[in-house]
């Protein structure tokens, strides 16, 4: 039997226990996790050669200008097919990756900086957003990630900044337009300082003024020239609210795009940002009710390193609270799906026969891919995932998986390489005495020891 610490490394920090990860750990779980920080490849082979967001958004905006309705729908369908291919590649990467701690952080930060398919124009580009704005920065600097996500076309569309125009700008005075505060508010409330971080409504309004003019080139404008390609971030000076604006007590003078960049840099290094990010990380990795001392340690590393996420991630590994074997966290439906396939040592083909076991199943279980219910992302507390109906859907999905897919491991081996260190003797006896291989595997996957991390 392997150790509880190995179990925690693979489940709490990783994407679920399996024989390959167990062999790689070699009895040194913390050292194994630290290797994920030093050996990280931002774009794994599985995700290479996928279209970028610029080409996808350019294509989608061009299809909107096709007059023939049938031709427009067909053109849009071809572009939207890219989404399914990209999500399939993403899922295969999670199942196969030898660096699950890094990939868990991709999932965490992608959810932290959520963009959702409820804005249909950006839906096909969201996997590219994750590859471009999240993956390169998970062990880099938080400021860089904040700037990249805030300027990304998907975020600018999702939070309505492309329609935010300064009332005293050239365009605003001519078209009777006004600012939209969505992006400014969510950057402060969700992405950096937190709802109780100490900013005021005036800070939100002034920050929104600073962000006016941050838009994307939609490829249809005839009234101005732009150096940006269609589908890329674009700074439109004619839409920017002129003047000096005060945010969090600091004045930001007119400097075109740099005015916003300087504000984001300062906000990213505010003490409230360190506290908010630390709280979310500790909640995700340790407990729905984050221990205050653990939060304080992570916030201190974040603040002293000026947002160095490699150091922050290493500090998470070193927290004593992270290694308490209390199974405090419940797996989300996505966590469950990935951990089942990793445990079964398989990357099942997503063909017509099996497709409902993958992304459609996540929708049934309440976590449709890239379809978070709000800019706050998917919730991280158990209460959102273990209602009776949700548990029923999980059990039904597990039964379908063990019935229709030939997972590699045999039940007892599966038990020994996944939940053995934390499962009760009763569960082990039930697995041994199960009437069929499928029943035994279903017992393992449905157990509390597997459903939690």
Tab-separated table of C-alpha atoms in Angstrom:
chain	number	residue	atom	x	y	z
A	1	UNK	CA	0.000	0.000	0.000
A	2	UNK	CA	1.296	3.452	-0.869
A	3	UNK	CA	1.264	6.378	1.560
A	4	UNK	CA	-1.452	8.880	2.396
A	5	UNK	CA	0.952	11.643	1.324
A	6	UNK	CA	1.231	10.072	-2.130
A	7	UNK	CA	-2.567	9.956	-2.297
A	8	UNK	CA	-2.805	13.650	-1.374
A	9	UNK	CA	-0.215	14.640	-3.964
A	10	UNK	CA	-2.085	12.849	-6.748
A	11	UNK	CA	-5.601	13.891	-5.722
A	12	UNK	CA	-5.486	17.195	-3.863
A	13	UNK	CA	-2.726	18.667	-6.023
A	14	UNK	CA	-3.116	16.509	-9.119
A	15	UNK	CA	-5.928	15.191	-11.285
A	16	UNK	CA	-6.491	11.827	-9.614
A	17	UNK	CA	-4.422	8.827	-8.611
A	18	UNK	CA	-3.106	6.265	-11.057
A	19	UNK	CA	-0.283	3.743	-11.361
A	20	UNK	CA	1.899	5.940	-13.599
A	21	UNK	CA	1.886	8.893	-11.221
A	22	UNK	CA	2.475	6.590	-8.268
A	23	UNK	CA	5.546	5.140	-9.976
A	24	UNK	CA	6.829	8.632	-10.773
A	25	UNK	CA	6.417	9.854	-7.173
A	26	UNK	CA	8.851	7.229	-5.841
A	27	UNK	CA	7.862	7.946	-2.255
A	28	UNK	CA	8.739	11.663	-2.510
A	29	UNK	CA	5.432	13.436	-3.206
A	30	UNK	CA	6.583	17.002	-2.521
A	31	UNK	CA	9.622	16.621	-4.775
A	32	UNK	CA	7.355	15.180	-7.481
A	33	UNK	CA	5.063	18.203	-7.279
A	34	UNK	CA	7.960	20.657	-7.393
A	35	UNK	CA	9.130	19.050	-10.648
A	36	UNK	CA	5.877	20.172	-12.241
A	37	UNK	CA	6.866	23.767	-11.547
A	38	UNK	CA	10.388	23.487	-12.949
A	39	UNK	CA	9.558	21.226	-15.920
A	40	UNK	CA	6.378	22.921	-17.090
A	41	UNK	CA	5.624	23.127	-20.812
A	42	UNK	CA	2.915	25.766	-21.381
A	43	UNK	CA	1.543	24.198	-24.553
A	44	UNK	CA	1.725	20.374	-24.590
A	45	UNK	CA	1.901	18.529	-27.911
A	46	UNK	CA	-1.767	17.571	-27.630
A	47	UNK	CA	-2.745	21.250	-27.847
A	48	UNK	CA	-0.414	22.361	-30.599
A	49	UNK	CA	-1.694	23.184	-34.078
A	50	UNK	CA	-5.073	24.369	-32.793
A	51	UNK	CA	-6.344	27.651	-34.284
A	52	UNK	CA	-5.634	30.818	-32.309
A	53	UNK	CA	-8.251	33.223	-31.032
A	54	UNK	CA	-7.426	35.903	-33.592
A	55	UNK	CA	-8.189	33.673	-36.566
A	56	UNK	CA	-11.337	32.269	-34.927
A	57	UNK	CA	-12.778	35.670	-33.988
A	58	UNK	CA	-11.835	37.175	-37.337
A	59	UNK	CA	-13.722	34.366	-39.055
A	60	UNK	CA	-16.779	34.744	-36.819
A	61	UNK	CA	-17.033	38.487	-37.376
A	62	UNK	CA	-16.633	37.978	-41.111
A	63	UNK	CA	-19.482	35.451	-41.172
A	64	UNK	CA	-21.778	38.052	-39.602
A	65	UNK	CA	-21.395	40.119	-42.771
A	66	UNK	CA	-22.520	37.321	-45.082
A	67	UNK	CA	-25.900	38.343	-46.479
A	68	UNK	CA	-27.165	34.896	-47.433
A	69	UNK	CA	-28.604	33.338	-44.268
A	70	UNK	CA	-27.869	29.706	-45.188
A	71	UNK	CA	-24.313	30.499	-46.246
A	72	UNK	CA	-23.796	32.460	-43.035
A	73	UNK	CA	-25.004	29.572	-40.876
A	74	UNK	CA	-22.814	27.081	-42.733
A	75	UNK	CA	-19.740	29.285	-42.375
A	76	UNK	CA	-20.418	29.747	-38.650
A	77	UNK	CA	-20.912	26.010	-38.199
A	78	UNK	CA	-17.491	25.258	-39.683
A	79	UNK	CA	-15.809	27.672	-37.299
A	80	UNK	CA	-17.760	26.409	-34.292
A	81	UNK	CA	-16.631	22.852	-35.051
A	82	UNK	CA	-13.184	24.003	-33.947
A	83	UNK	CA	-14.525	24.307	-30.409
A	84	UNK	CA	-15.357	20.604	-30.144
A	85	UNK	CA	-11.955	19.603	-31.495
A	86	UNK	CA	-10.150	21.926	-29.104
A	87	UNK	CA	-12.138	20.755	-26.058
A	88	UNK	CA	-11.485	17.121	-27.006
A	89	UNK	CA	-7.750	17.834	-27.251
A	90	UNK	CA	-7.887	19.607	-23.891
A	91	UNK	CA	-9.621	16.648	-22.229
A	92	UNK	CA	-7.116	14.168	-23.680
A	93	UNK	CA	-4.295	16.310	-22.354
A	94	UNK	CA	-5.765	16.273	-18.834
A	95	UNK	CA	-6.153	12.487	-19.012
A	96	UNK	CA	-2.654	11.806	-20.331
A	97	UNK	CA	-0.504	14.533	-18.763
A	98	UNK	CA	2.487	13.515	-16.630
A	99	UNK	CA	2.266	16.970	-14.963
A	100	UNK	CA	-1.144	16.978	-13.275
A	101	UNK	CA	-0.285	19.639	-10.676
A	102	UNK	CA	0.464	22.118	-13.464
A	103	UNK	CA	-2.732	21.178	-15.256
A	104	UNK	CA	-4.784	21.584	-12.070
A	105	UNK	CA	-3.406	25.110	-11.834
A	106	UNK	CA	-4.431	25.729	-15.448
A	107	UNK	CA	-7.966	24.720	-14.481
A	108	UNK	CA	-7.867	26.895	-11.348
A	109	UNK	CA	-6.616	30.045	-13.108
A	110	UNK	CA	-8.856	29.532	-16.125
A	111	UNK	CA	-11.820	29.429	-13.741
A	112	UNK	CA	-10.515	32.439	-11.796
A	113	UNK	CA	-10.356	34.481	-15.012
A	114	UNK	CA	-13.562	32.994	-16.391
A	115	UNK	CA	-14.945	33.716	-19.819
A	116	UNK	CA	-18.104	31.836	-20.707
A	117	UNK	CA	-19.882	30.562	-23.800
A	118	UNK	CA	-22.994	32.453	-22.790
A	119	UNK	CA	-21.548	35.070	-25.145
A	120	UNK	CA	-21.855	32.979	-28.282
A	121	UNK	CA	-19.536	35.073	-30.450
A	122	UNK	CA	-16.527	34.148	-28.295
A	123	UNK	CA	-17.479	30.515	-27.570
A	124	UNK	CA	-15.298	28.854	-30.220
A	125	UNK	CA	-12.296	30.960	-29.141
A	126	UNK	CA	-12.381	30.174	-25.409
A	127	UNK	CA	-10.023	27.136	-25.573
A	128	UNK	CA	-7.565	29.390	-27.424
A	129	UNK	CA	-8.037	32.051	-24.705
A	130	UNK	CA	-6.969	29.482	-22.100
A	131	UNK	CA	-3.941	28.487	-24.174
A	132	UNK	CA	-2.905	32.086	-24.829
A	133	UNK	CA	-3.753	33.959	-21.642
A	134	UNK	CA	-3.601	31.326	-18.871
A	135	UNK	CA	-1.127	28.574	-19.725
A	136	UNK	CA	1.953	30.767	-20.304
A	137	UNK	CA	1.610	32.424	-16.892
A	138	UNK	CA	0.645	29.811	-14.271
A	139	UNK	CA	4.232	29.744	-12.990
A	140	UNK	CA	5.045	33.260	-14.142
A	141	UNK	CA	3.955	36.582	-12.700
A	142	UNK	CA	0.397	37.344	-11.667
A	143	UNK	CA	0.615	40.869	-13.099
A	144	UNK	CA	1.387	39.460	-16.536
A	145	UNK	CA	-1.531	37.041	-16.323
A	146	UNK	CA	-3.866	39.823	-15.204
A	147	UNK	CA	-2.860	42.103	-18.065
A	148	UNK	CA	-3.031	39.327	-20.651
A	149	UNK	CA	-6.471	38.161	-19.571
A	150	UNK	CA	-7.857	41.689	-19.267
A	151	UNK	CA	-6.664	42.626	-22.747
A	152	UNK	CA	-7.701	39.375	-24.369
A	153	UNK	CA	-10.479	39.797	-26.945
A	154	UNK	CA	-12.570	37.084	-25.255
A	155	UNK	CA	-12.553	38.955	-21.939
A	156	UNK	CA	-13.229	42.313	-23.589
A	157	UNK	CA	-16.285	40.875	-25.322
A	158	UNK	CA	-17.477	38.786	-22.363
A	159	UNK	CA	-17.461	41.732	-19.962
A	160	UNK	CA	-18.764	44.281	-22.498
A	161	UNK	CA	-15.733	46.541	-22.685
A	162	UNK	CA	-15.979	46.728	-26.462
A	163	UNK	CA	-19.155	48.778	-25.917
A	164	UNK	CA	-17.596	51.025	-23.248
A	165	UNK	CA	-17.059	54.527	-24.652
A	166	UNK	CA	-16.034	57.597	-22.720
A	167	UNK	CA	-18.850	60.173	-22.786
A	168	UNK	CA	-16.338	62.979	-23.375
A	169	UNK	CA	-14.337	61.096	-25.984
A	170	UNK	CA	-14.600	61.863	-29.679
A	171	UNK	CA	-16.936	58.919	-30.245
A	172	UNK	CA	-18.896	59.501	-27.048
A	173	UNK	CA	-19.718	63.127	-27.742
A	174	UNK	CA	-20.663	62.272	-31.305
A	175	UNK	CA	-22.776	59.209	-30.585
A	176	UNK	CA	-24.132	59.950	-27.098
A	177	UNK	CA	-22.407	56.827	-25.671
A	178	UNK	CA	-21.277	56.075	-22.114
A	179	UNK	CA	-18.939	53.834	-20.163
A	180	UNK	CA	-19.672	50.221	-19.242
A	181	UNK	CA	-18.315	49.288	-15.810
A	182	UNK	CA	-18.494	45.482	-16.092
A	183	UNK	CA	-14.835	44.795	-16.824
A	184	UNK	CA	-13.550	47.290	-14.256
A	185	UNK	CA	-15.871	45.928	-11.579
A	186	UNK	CA	-15.022	42.262	-12.180
A	187	UNK	CA	-11.280	42.918	-12.326
A	188	UNK	CA	-11.482	44.511	-8.885
A	189	UNK	CA	-14.107	42.248	-7.326
A	190	UNK	CA	-13.206	38.860	-8.820
A	191	UNK	CA	-9.756	38.936	-10.376
A	192	UNK	CA	-7.764	40.979	-7.868
A	193	UNK	CA	-8.878	42.678	-4.641
A	194	UNK	CA	-12.073	40.816	-3.801
A	195	UNK	CA	-15.498	42.186	-2.907
A	196	UNK	CA	-14.248	43.366	0.505
A	197	UNK	CA	-10.890	44.581	-0.747
A	198	UNK	CA	-11.420	48.220	0.119
A	199	UNK	CA	-12.215	49.822	-3.239
A	200	UNK	CA	-15.169	52.180	-3.698
A	201	UNK	CA	-17.763	52.775	-6.389
A	202	UNK	CA	-15.736	55.811	-7.460
A	203	UNK	CA	-12.734	53.527	-7.982
A	204	UNK	CA	-14.841	51.269	-10.206
A	205	UNK	CA	-16.128	54.191	-12.263
A	206	UNK	CA	-12.711	55.785	-12.683
A	207	UNK	CA	-11.075	52.478	-13.519
A	208	UNK	CA	-13.784	51.907	-16.130
A	209	UNK	CA	-12.918	55.296	-17.634
A	210	UNK	CA	-9.273	54.234	-17.826
A	211	UNK	CA	-10.280	51.059	-19.677
A	212	UNK	CA	-12.405	52.842	-22.287
A	213	UNK	CA	-10.899	52.368	-25.716
A	214	UNK	CA	-9.732	48.847	-24.871
A	215	UNK	CA	-11.545	46.925	-27.571
A	216	UNK	CA	-10.930	44.501	-30.420
A	217	UNK	CA	-10.602	45.005	-34.147
A	218	UNK	CA	-13.784	43.576	-35.605
A	219	UNK	CA	-12.609	44.142	-39.152
A	220	UNK	CA	-15.497	46.352	-40.232
A	221	UNK	CA	-14.488	49.861	-39.218
A	222	UNK	CA	-14.036	52.402	-41.978
A	223	UNK	CA	-13.666	55.537	-39.860
A	224	UNK	CA	-10.180	54.900	-38.494
A	225	UNK	CA	-6.984	53.007	-39.107
A	226	UNK	CA	-5.690	50.312	-36.756
A	227	UNK	CA	-2.424	48.415	-36.530
A	228	UNK	CA	-4.253	45.452	-34.972
A	229	UNK	CA	-5.371	42.516	-37.053
A	230	UNK	CA	-9.089	41.699	-37.128
A	231	UNK	CA	-9.809	39.627	-34.000
A	232	UNK	CA	-6.946	41.122	-31.971
A	233	UNK	CA	-6.840	43.543	-29.035
A	234	UNK	CA	-7.105	47.121	-30.260
A	235	UNK	CA	-6.716	50.465	-28.527
A	236	UNK	CA	-9.201	53.011	-29.865
A	237	UNK	CA	-8.127	56.468	-28.710
A	238	UNK	CA	-11.322	57.983	-30.089
A	239	UNK	CA	-13.371	55.991	-27.538
A	240	UNK	CA	-11.097	56.665	-24.555
A	241	UNK	CA	-12.346	58.993	-21.809
A	242	UNK	CA	-9.788	61.818	-21.689
A	243	UNK	CA	-8.162	63.148	-18.545
A	244	UNK	CA	-6.467	62.062	-15.337
A	245	UNK	CA	-8.382	59.458	-13.296
A	246	UNK	CA	-7.918	58.487	-9.644
A	247	UNK	CA	-8.100	54.824	-8.594
A	248	UNK	CA	-7.336	53.677	-5.034
A	249	UNK	CA	-5.958	57.117	-4.219
A	250	UNK	CA	-3.477	57.243	-7.091
A	251	UNK	CA	-3.762	59.547	-10.092
A	252	UNK	CA	-3.216	58.071	-13.548
A	253	UNK	CA	-2.338	60.647	-16.184
A	254	UNK	CA	-3.363	60.308	-19.853
A	255	UNK	CA	-0.931	57.874	-21.498
A	256	UNK	CA	-3.141	56.110	-24.035
A	257	UNK	CA	-3.055	52.329	-23.401
A	258	UNK	CA	-0.329	52.695	-20.759
A	259	UNK	CA	-2.764	54.416	-18.414
A	260	UNK	CA	-4.645	51.124	-18.052
A	261	UNK	CA	-1.496	49.019	-17.895
A	262	UNK	CA	-0.134	51.086	-14.999
A	263	UNK	CA	-3.426	50.822	-13.110
A	264	UNK	CA	-3.554	47.047	-13.565
A	265	UNK	CA	0.037	46.704	-12.378
A	266	UNK	CA	-0.686	48.623	-9.181
A	267	UNK	CA	-3.941	46.768	-8.513
A	268	UNK	CA	-2.201	43.420	-9.006
A	269	UNK	CA	0.248	44.292	-6.202
A	270	UNK	CA	-2.285	45.667	-3.729
A	271	UNK	CA	-2.313	43.850	-0.342
A	272	UNK	CA	-6.002	43.021	-0.819
A	273	UNK	CA	-5.128	41.216	-4.043
A	274	UNK	CA	-2.605	39.043	-2.212
A	275	UNK	CA	-5.230	38.213	0.407
A	276	UNK	CA	-7.955	37.448	-2.131
A	277	UNK	CA	-5.771	35.221	-4.320
A	278	UNK	CA	-4.354	33.405	-1.286
A	279	UNK	CA	-7.850	32.729	0.038
A	280	UNK	CA	-9.005	31.280	-3.276
A	281	UNK	CA	-5.919	29.078	-3.655
A	282	UNK	CA	-6.169	27.709	-0.112
A	283	UNK	CA	-9.888	27.096	-0.556
A	284	UNK	CA	-9.240	25.209	-3.791
A	285	UNK	CA	-6.390	23.046	-2.550
A	286	UNK	CA	-7.143	22.558	1.145
A	287	UNK	CA	-10.584	23.320	2.529
A	288	UNK	CA	-13.857	25.057	1.696
A	289	UNK	CA	-13.242	27.049	4.877
A	290	UNK	CA	-9.639	28.175	4.314
A	291	UNK	CA	-7.473	28.064	7.461
A	292	UNK	CA	-6.454	31.631	8.292
A	293	UNK	CA	-2.832	30.782	9.011
A	294	UNK	CA	-2.471	29.009	5.649
A	295	UNK	CA	-4.029	31.989	3.852
A	296	UNK	CA	-1.672	34.355	5.674
A	297	UNK	CA	1.393	32.342	4.607
A	298	UNK	CA	0.379	32.272	0.946
A	299	UNK	CA	-0.581	35.965	0.958
A	300	UNK	CA	2.826	36.809	2.425
A	301	UNK	CA	4.666	34.876	-0.313
A	302	UNK	CA	2.469	36.493	-2.975
A	303	UNK	CA	3.118	39.988	-1.597
A	304	UNK	CA	6.852	39.598	-0.954
A	305	UNK	CA	7.520	37.985	-4.347
A	306	UNK	CA	5.367	40.576	-6.143
A	307	UNK	CA	3.085	37.906	-7.527
A	308	UNK	CA	5.638	35.252	-8.492
A	309	UNK	CA	3.294	32.297	-9.050
A	310	UNK	CA	6.085	29.711	-9.102
A	311	UNK	CA	6.955	30.718	-5.532
A	312	UNK	CA	3.294	30.840	-4.563
A	313	UNK	CA	2.735	27.334	-5.961
A	314	UNK	CA	5.783	26.019	-4.126
A	315	UNK	CA	4.467	27.584	-0.915
A	316	UNK	CA	1.174	25.724	-1.362
A	317	UNK	CA	3.094	22.442	-1.493
A	318	UNK	CA	4.854	23.320	1.766
A	319	UNK	CA	1.704	24.122	3.752
A	320	UNK	CA	1.227	21.688	6.639
A	321	UNK	CA	-2.547	22.018	6.260
A	322	UNK	CA	-2.334	20.675	2.705
A	323	UNK	CA	-1.162	17.281	3.944
A	324	UNK	CA	-3.888	16.623	6.500
A	325	UNK	CA	-5.738	13.487	5.273
A	326	UNK	CA	-9.263	14.760	5.836
A	327	UNK	CA	-10.696	14.513	2.276
A	328	UNK	CA	-12.116	17.994	2.765
A	329	UNK	CA	-12.699	18.782	-0.903
A	330	UNK	CA	-15.382	17.336	-3.219
A	331	UNK	CA	-14.441	16.701	-6.826
A	332	UNK	CA	-16.339	18.760	-9.354
A	333	UNK	CA	-17.933	16.793	-12.218
A	334	UNK	CA	-14.963	17.713	-14.412
A	335	UNK	CA	-12.507	16.555	-11.736
A	336	UNK	CA	-14.434	13.302	-11.436
A	337	UNK	CA	-14.442	12.610	-15.149
A	338	UNK	CA	-10.720	13.236	-15.559
A	339	UNK	CA	-9.790	11.241	-12.456
A	340	UNK	CA	-11.856	8.215	-13.573
A	341	UNK	CA	-10.118	8.056	-16.948
A	342	UNK	CA	-6.691	8.641	-15.398
A	343	UNK	CA	-7.362	5.894	-12.854
A	344	UNK	CA	-8.437	3.520	-15.613
A	345	UNK	CA	-5.158	4.203	-17.419
A	346	UNK	CA	-7.007	4.995	-20.593
A	347	UNK	CA	-7.617	7.821	-23.021
A	348	UNK	CA	-10.868	6.477	-24.469
A	349	UNK	CA	-11.752	7.401	-28.019
A	350	UNK	CA	-14.396	10.086	-28.151
A	351	UNK	CA	-16.379	8.556	-30.974
A	352	UNK	CA	-20.103	8.634	-31.703
A	353	UNK	CA	-20.707	5.608	-29.523
A	354	UNK	CA	-18.963	7.088	-26.504
A	355	UNK	CA	-19.378	10.850	-26.963
A	356	UNK	CA	-22.177	11.174	-24.388
A	357	UNK	CA	-19.790	9.932	-21.700
A	358	UNK	CA	-17.657	13.024	-22.128
A	359	UNK	CA	-18.707	16.630	-22.596
A	360	UNK	CA	-22.486	16.048	-22.826
A	361	UNK	CA	-22.190	14.180	-19.519
A	362	UNK	CA	-20.599	17.201	-17.885
A	363	UNK	CA	-23.583	19.282	-18.945
A	364	UNK	CA	-25.908	16.708	-17.346
A	365	UNK	CA	-23.838	16.781	-14.168
A	366	UNK	CA	-24.047	20.582	-14.051
A	367	UNK	CA	-20.645	21.685	-15.331
A	368	UNK	CA	-20.891	22.253	-19.070
A	369	UNK	CA	-17.456	22.954	-20.562
A	370	UNK	CA	-16.554	26.672	-20.554
A	371	UNK	CA	-20.108	27.569	-19.593
A	372	UNK	CA	-19.699	28.959	-16.075
A	373	UNK	CA	-22.913	30.557	-14.784
A	374	UNK	CA	-21.313	33.944	-14.067
A	375	UNK	CA	-17.993	35.825	-14.254
A	376	UNK	CA	-17.246	34.383	-10.804
A	377	UNK	CA	-16.637	31.012	-12.472
A	378	UNK	CA	-17.602	27.593	-11.159
A	379	UNK	CA	-18.065	27.435	-7.373
A	380	UNK	CA	-15.371	25.707	-5.325
A	381	UNK	CA	-17.399	24.592	-2.315
A	382	UNK	CA	-18.844	21.108	-1.776
A	383	UNK	CA	-22.385	22.381	-1.206
A	384	UNK	CA	-22.693	23.235	-4.889
A	385	UNK	CA	-21.812	19.728	-6.101
A	386	UNK	CA	-23.336	17.133	-3.739
A	387	UNK	CA	-27.073	17.789	-3.805
A	388	UNK	CA	-29.106	14.538	-4.137
A	389	UNK	CA	-29.894	15.016	-7.827
A	390	UNK	CA	-26.264	15.820	-8.629
A	391	UNK	CA	-25.094	12.685	-6.813
A	392	UNK	CA	-27.611	10.604	-8.773
A	393	UNK	CA	-26.218	11.930	-12.062
A	394	UNK	CA	-22.692	11.059	-10.911
A	395	UNK	CA	-23.659	7.473	-10.106
A	396	UNK	CA	-25.476	7.094	-13.415
A	397	UNK	CA	-22.431	8.374	-15.273
A	398	UNK	CA	-20.083	6.024	-13.406
A	399	UNK	CA	-22.317	3.066	-14.249
A	400	UNK	CA	-22.293	4.059	-17.932
A	401	UNK	CA	-18.505	4.412	-17.989
A	402	UNK	CA	-17.749	1.019	-16.457
A	403	UNK	CA	-20.377	-0.618	-18.674
A	404	UNK	CA	-19.461	0.876	-22.037
A	405	UNK	CA	-15.718	1.536	-21.796
A	406	UNK	CA	-13.024	-1.067	-21.359
A	407	UNK	CA	-10.778	0.564	-18.780
A	408	UNK	CA	-7.404	-1.088	-18.428
A	409	UNK	CA	-7.026	-1.721	-14.712
A	410	UNK	CA	-8.527	-4.698	-12.911
A	411	UNK	CA	-10.625	-3.817	-9.843
A	412	UNK	CA	-8.230	-4.812	-7.079
A	413	UNK	CA	-5.295	-3.165	-8.824
A	414	UNK	CA	-7.459	-0.108	-9.359
A	415	UNK	CA	-8.332	-0.065	-5.656
A	416	UNK	CA	-4.683	-0.378	-4.632
A	417	UNK	CA	-3.474	2.426	-6.932
A	418	UNK	CA	-6.264	4.899	-6.232
A	419	UNK	CA	-8.033	4.893	-2.853
A	420	UNK	CA	-6.272	2.215	-0.779
A	421	UNK	CA	-4.546	4.602	1.695
A	422	UNK	CA	-7.787	6.322	2.708
A	423	UNK	CA	-10.550	3.774	2.013
A	424	UNK	CA	-12.141	1.706	4.760
A	425	UNK	CA	-11.677	-2.050	5.042
A	426	UNK	CA	-15.387	-2.351	4.346
A	427	UNK	CA	-15.003	-0.769	0.899
A	428	UNK	CA	-12.134	-3.113	0.098
A	429	UNK	CA	-14.217	-6.151	1.069
A	430	UNK	CA	-17.123	-4.911	-1.051
A	431	UNK	CA	-14.813	-4.532	-4.046
A	432	UNK	CA	-13.433	-8.040	-3.533
A	433	UNK	CA	-16.915	-9.492	-3.190
A	434	UNK	CA	-18.562	-7.616	-6.063
A	435	UNK	CA	-20.473	-9.898	-8.469
A	436	UNK	CA	-18.746	-8.499	-11.571
A	437	UNK	CA	-15.725	-6.507	-12.686
A	438	UNK	CA	-17.998	-3.612	-13.621
A	439	UNK	CA	-19.709	-3.616	-10.225
A	440	UNK	CA	-16.360	-3.620	-8.448
A	441	UNK	CA	-15.066	-0.665	-10.462
A	442	UNK	CA	-18.310	1.237	-9.955
A	443	UNK	CA	-17.966	0.735	-6.183
A	444	UNK	CA	-14.494	2.256	-6.276
A	445	UNK	CA	-15.474	5.273	-8.375
A	446	UNK	CA	-18.634	5.918	-6.339
A	447	UNK	CA	-16.869	5.661	-2.977
A	448	UNK	CA	-16.362	8.686	-0.750
A	449	UNK	CA	-12.611	8.122	-0.968
A	450	UNK	CA	-12.702	8.559	-4.750
A	451	UNK	CA	-15.339	11.306	-4.915
A	452	UNK	CA	-13.357	13.541	-2.586
A	453	UNK	CA	-9.797	14.807	-2.614
